[in-house]
Coordinates of C-alpha atoms in Angstrom, one line a residue:
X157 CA -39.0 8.3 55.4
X158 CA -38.7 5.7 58.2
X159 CA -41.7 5.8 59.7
X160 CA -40.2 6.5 63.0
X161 CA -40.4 9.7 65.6
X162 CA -37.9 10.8 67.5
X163 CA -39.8 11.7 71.4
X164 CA -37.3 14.2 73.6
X165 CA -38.0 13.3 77.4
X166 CA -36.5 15.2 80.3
X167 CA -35.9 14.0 84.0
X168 CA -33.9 15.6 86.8
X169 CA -31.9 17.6 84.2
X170 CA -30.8 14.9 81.7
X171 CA -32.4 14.3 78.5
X172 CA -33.5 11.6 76.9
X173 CA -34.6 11.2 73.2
X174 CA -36.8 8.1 72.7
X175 CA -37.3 6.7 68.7
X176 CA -40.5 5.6 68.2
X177 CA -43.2 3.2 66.0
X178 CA -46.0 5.1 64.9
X179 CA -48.1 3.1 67.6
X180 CA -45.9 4.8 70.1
X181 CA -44.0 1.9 71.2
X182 CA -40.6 2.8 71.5
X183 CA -37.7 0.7 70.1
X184 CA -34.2 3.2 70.7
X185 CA -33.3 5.7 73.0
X186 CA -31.1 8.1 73.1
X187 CA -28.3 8.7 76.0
X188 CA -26.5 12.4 75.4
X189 CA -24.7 11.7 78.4
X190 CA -23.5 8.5 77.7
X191 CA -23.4 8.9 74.3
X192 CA -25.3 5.7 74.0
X193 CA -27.9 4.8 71.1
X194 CA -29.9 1.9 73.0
X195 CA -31.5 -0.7 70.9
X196 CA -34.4 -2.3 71.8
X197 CA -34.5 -3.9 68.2
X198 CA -31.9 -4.8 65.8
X199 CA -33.7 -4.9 63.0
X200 CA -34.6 -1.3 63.6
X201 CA -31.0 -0.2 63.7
X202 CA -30.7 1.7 60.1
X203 CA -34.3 3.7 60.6
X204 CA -33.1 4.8 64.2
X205 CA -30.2 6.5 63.4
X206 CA -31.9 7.9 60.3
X207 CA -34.5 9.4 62.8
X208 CA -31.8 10.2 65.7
X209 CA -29.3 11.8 62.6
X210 CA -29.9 15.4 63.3
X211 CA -29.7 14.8 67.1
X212 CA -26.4 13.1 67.4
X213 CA -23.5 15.3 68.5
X214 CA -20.2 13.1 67.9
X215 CA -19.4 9.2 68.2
X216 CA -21.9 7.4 69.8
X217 CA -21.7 3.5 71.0
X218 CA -25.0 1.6 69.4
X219 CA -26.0 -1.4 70.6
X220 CA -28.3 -2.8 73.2
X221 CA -29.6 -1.4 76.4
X222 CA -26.9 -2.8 79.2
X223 CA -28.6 -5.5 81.1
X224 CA -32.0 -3.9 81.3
X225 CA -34.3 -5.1 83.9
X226 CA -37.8 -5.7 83.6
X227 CA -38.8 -2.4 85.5
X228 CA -36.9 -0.6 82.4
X229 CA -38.5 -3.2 79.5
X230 CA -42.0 -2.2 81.2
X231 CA -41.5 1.5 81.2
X232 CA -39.9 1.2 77.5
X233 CA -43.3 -0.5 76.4
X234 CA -45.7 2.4 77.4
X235 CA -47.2 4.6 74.9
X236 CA -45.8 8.2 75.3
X237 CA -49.3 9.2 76.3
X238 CA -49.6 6.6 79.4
X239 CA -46.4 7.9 80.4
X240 CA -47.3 9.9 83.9
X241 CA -43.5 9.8 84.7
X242 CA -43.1 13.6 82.4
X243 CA -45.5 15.1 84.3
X244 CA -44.7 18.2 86.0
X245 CA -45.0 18.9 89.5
X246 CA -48.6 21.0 88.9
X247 CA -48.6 19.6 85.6
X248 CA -52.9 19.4 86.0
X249 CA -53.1 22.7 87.3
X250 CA -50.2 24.5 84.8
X251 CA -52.9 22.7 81.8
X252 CA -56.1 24.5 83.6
X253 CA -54.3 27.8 83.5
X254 CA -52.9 27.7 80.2
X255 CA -56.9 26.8 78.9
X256 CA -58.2 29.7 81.1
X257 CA -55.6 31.5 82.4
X258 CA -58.5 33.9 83.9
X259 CA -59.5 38.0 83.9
X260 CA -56.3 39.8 83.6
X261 CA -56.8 41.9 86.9
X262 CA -58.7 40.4 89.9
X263 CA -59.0 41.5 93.2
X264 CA -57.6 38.7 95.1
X265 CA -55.1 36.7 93.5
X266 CA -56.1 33.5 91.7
X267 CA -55.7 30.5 94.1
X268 CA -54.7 28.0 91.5
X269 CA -51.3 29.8 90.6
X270 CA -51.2 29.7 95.3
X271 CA -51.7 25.6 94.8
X272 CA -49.2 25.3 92.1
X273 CA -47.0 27.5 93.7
X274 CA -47.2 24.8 96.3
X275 CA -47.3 22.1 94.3
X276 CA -43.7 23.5 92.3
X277 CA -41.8 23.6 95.6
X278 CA -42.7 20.2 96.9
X279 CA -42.7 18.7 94.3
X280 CA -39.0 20.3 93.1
X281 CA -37.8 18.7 96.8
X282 CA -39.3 15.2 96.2
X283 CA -37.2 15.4 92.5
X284 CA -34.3 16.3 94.6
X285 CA -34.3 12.3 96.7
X286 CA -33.7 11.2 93.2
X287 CA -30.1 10.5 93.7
X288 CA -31.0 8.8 97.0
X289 CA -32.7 5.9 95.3
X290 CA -36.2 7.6 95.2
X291 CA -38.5 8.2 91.9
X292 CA -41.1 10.7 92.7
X293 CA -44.3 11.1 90.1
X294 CA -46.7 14.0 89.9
X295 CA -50.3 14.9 89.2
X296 CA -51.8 11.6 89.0
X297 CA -55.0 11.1 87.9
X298 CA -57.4 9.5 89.3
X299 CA -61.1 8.7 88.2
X300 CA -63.4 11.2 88.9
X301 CA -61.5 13.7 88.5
X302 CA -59.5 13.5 91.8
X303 CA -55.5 13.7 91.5
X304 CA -52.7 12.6 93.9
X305 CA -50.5 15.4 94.1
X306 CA -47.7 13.6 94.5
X307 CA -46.2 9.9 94.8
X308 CA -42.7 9.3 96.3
X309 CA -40.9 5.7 96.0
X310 CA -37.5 4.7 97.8
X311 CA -36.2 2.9 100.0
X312 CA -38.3 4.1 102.8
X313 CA -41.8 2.8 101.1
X314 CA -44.4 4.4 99.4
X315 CA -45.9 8.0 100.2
X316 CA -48.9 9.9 98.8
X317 CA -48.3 13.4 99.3
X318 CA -50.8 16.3 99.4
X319 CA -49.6 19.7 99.1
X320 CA -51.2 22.7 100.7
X321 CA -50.3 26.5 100.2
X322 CA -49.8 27.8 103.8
X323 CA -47.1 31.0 103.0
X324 CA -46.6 33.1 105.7
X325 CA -49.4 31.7 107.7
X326 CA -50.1 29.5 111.0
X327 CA -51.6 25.8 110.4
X328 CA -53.4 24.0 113.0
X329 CA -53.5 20.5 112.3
X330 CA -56.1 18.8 114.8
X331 CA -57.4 15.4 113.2
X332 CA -59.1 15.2 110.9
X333 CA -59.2 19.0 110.6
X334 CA -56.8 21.9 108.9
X335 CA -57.0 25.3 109.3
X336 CA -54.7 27.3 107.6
X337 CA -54.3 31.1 108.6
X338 CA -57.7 32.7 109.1
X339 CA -60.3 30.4 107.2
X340 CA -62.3 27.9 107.9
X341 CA -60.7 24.6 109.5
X342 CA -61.5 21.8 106.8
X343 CA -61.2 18.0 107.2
X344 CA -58.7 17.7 104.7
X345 CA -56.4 14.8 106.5
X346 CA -59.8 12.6 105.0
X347 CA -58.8 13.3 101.5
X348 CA -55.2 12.7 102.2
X349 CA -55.8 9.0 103.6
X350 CA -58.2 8.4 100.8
X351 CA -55.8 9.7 98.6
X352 CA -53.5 7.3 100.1
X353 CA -55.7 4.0 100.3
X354 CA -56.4 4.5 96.5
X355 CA -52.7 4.8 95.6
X356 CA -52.4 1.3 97.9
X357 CA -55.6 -0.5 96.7
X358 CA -53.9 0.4 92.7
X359 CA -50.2 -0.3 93.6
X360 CA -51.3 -3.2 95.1
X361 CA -48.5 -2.1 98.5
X362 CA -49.3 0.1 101.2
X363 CA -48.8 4.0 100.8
X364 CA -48.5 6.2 103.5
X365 CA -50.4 9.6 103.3
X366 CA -48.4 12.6 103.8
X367 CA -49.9 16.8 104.1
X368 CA -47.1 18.9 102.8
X369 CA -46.9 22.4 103.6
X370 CA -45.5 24.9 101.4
X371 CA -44.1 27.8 103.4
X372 CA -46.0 28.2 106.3
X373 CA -45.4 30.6 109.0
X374 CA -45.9 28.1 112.2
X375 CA -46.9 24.9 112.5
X376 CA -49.3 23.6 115.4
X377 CA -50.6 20.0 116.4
X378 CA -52.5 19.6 119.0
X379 CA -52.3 15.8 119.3
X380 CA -50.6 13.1 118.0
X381 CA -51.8 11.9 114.2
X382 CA -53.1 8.6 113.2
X383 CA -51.3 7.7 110.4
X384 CA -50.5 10.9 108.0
X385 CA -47.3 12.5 108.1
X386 CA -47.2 16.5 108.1
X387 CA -44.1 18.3 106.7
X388 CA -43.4 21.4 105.6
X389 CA -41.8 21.6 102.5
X390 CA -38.1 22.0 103.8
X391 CA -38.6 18.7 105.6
X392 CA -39.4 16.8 102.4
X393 CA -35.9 15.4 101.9
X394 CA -35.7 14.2 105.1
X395 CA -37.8 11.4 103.7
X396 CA -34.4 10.4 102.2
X397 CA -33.3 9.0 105.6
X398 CA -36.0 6.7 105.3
X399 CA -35.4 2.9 104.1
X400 CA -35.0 -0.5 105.2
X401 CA -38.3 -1.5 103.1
X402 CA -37.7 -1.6 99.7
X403 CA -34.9 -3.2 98.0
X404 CA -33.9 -1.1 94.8
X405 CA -35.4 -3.8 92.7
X406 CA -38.6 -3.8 94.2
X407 CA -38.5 0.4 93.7
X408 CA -37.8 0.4 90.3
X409 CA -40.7 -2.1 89.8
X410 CA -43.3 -0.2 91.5
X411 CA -41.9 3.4 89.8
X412 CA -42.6 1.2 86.4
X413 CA -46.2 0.1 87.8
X414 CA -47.3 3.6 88.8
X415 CA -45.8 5.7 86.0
X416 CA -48.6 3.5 84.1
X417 CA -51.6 5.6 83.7
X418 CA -53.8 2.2 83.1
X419 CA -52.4 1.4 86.9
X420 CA -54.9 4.1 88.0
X421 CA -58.0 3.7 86.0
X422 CA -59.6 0.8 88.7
X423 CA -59.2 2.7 91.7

């Protein structure tokens, strides 16, 4: 036995598998793709590919990580459980339902599966500006039990992103108040700012607040919009077009920052 877990991890598609001390800190990862057994210490080489044996699938080159940066040395550090970066768009919500998934048959339908729903298909585009230079994070908590839906970093800045179910319906936007369809208009641009001035006050940078729209029918606003950005969820990736304010260092460094679930227990 080496002491040592092997932790599968998977982003955009790719996997990762990450080797373990029984603290959590990681000391190897796995690179399928590359075929590349990264080393974080030498002195664990032997126990590593004891652990990674029954994973590895051909030749593989083991050695050091290639010039990591600190933004990768900082992730590498966190314990797997103060890792928000695996999180699932929803990931809070798909938790709730799997713990009380709720009466079989209902007469309306249950509106946490309509806010995941939502939640799913923006946060599915935000994944998608990956290859633009973005990282996007999901269900963040926050004390209190508040979350921010969504965080996107690129090169265009920081944005905290709330996503509202709207399918098939009209949405009135008319500061600070939303009304979706036929209910009640509800001053939820508040809660996206705040949602946004805590993700800046913890980041330490400034993050732009953003309401998201999955799916809506028509989209009014009355009058121009201090601050917040409203999209609907086809218009996410237009964010890639964005940038000019972060250099790619300075992205990878905040991505490392926020994917820290200590970065958020202060705000």
């Amino acid at each position: 036995m080496t002491g040592l877990r092997v932790v599968p991890s998977w982003r955009h598609g790719q996997e990762r598998l990450y080797v373990c001390l029984t603290d959590g800190r990681n000391v190897a990862w796995y690179d399928r793709e590359a075929a590349r057994v990264n080393l974080l210490s030498e002195d664990e080489r032997e126990g590593v590919l004891q652990a990674l044996g029954p994973f590895l699938t051909g030749p593989v080159t083991v050695g050091p990580p290639p010039v990591p940066t600190p933004a990768e040395l900082a992730r590498l550090s966190l314990h797997p459980d103060d890792d928000l970066a695996p999180n699932r768009p929803g990931e809070a919500l798909l938790v709730a339902l799997d713990r009380e998934p709720g009466p079989p048959h209902r007469l309306r339908p249950d509106p946490r599966r309509r806010a995941l729903a939502a939640e799913q298909a923006v946060g599915e585009a935000l994944d998608r500006l990956d290859g633009a230079g973005w990282h996007a994070l999901h269900s963040i908590p926050l004390p209190g039990g508040d979350r921010i839906h969504h965080l996107a970093i690129g090169p265009g800045g920081l944005f905290a992103v709330h996503t509202v179910y709207a399918r098939k319906q009209k949405v009135t936007v008319a500061d600070p108040m939303v009304t979706v369809g036929r209910r009640e208009p509800h001053p939820l641009l508040r809660r996206v700012r705040a949602d946004a001035d805590r993700a800046s006050y913890a980041l330490t940078a400034e993050v732009h607040p953003v309401l998201a729209l999955a799916e809506p029918a028509d989209l009014a606003i009355p009058a121009p919009l201090r601050e917040v950005r409203v999209l609907k969820d086809t218009e996410i990736e237009g964010l890639a077009r964005l940038g000019g304010v972060l250099k790619p260092a300075d992205v990878e460094a905040l991505h490392a920052m926020a994917r820290d679930r200590g970065t958020w227990t202060r705000v």
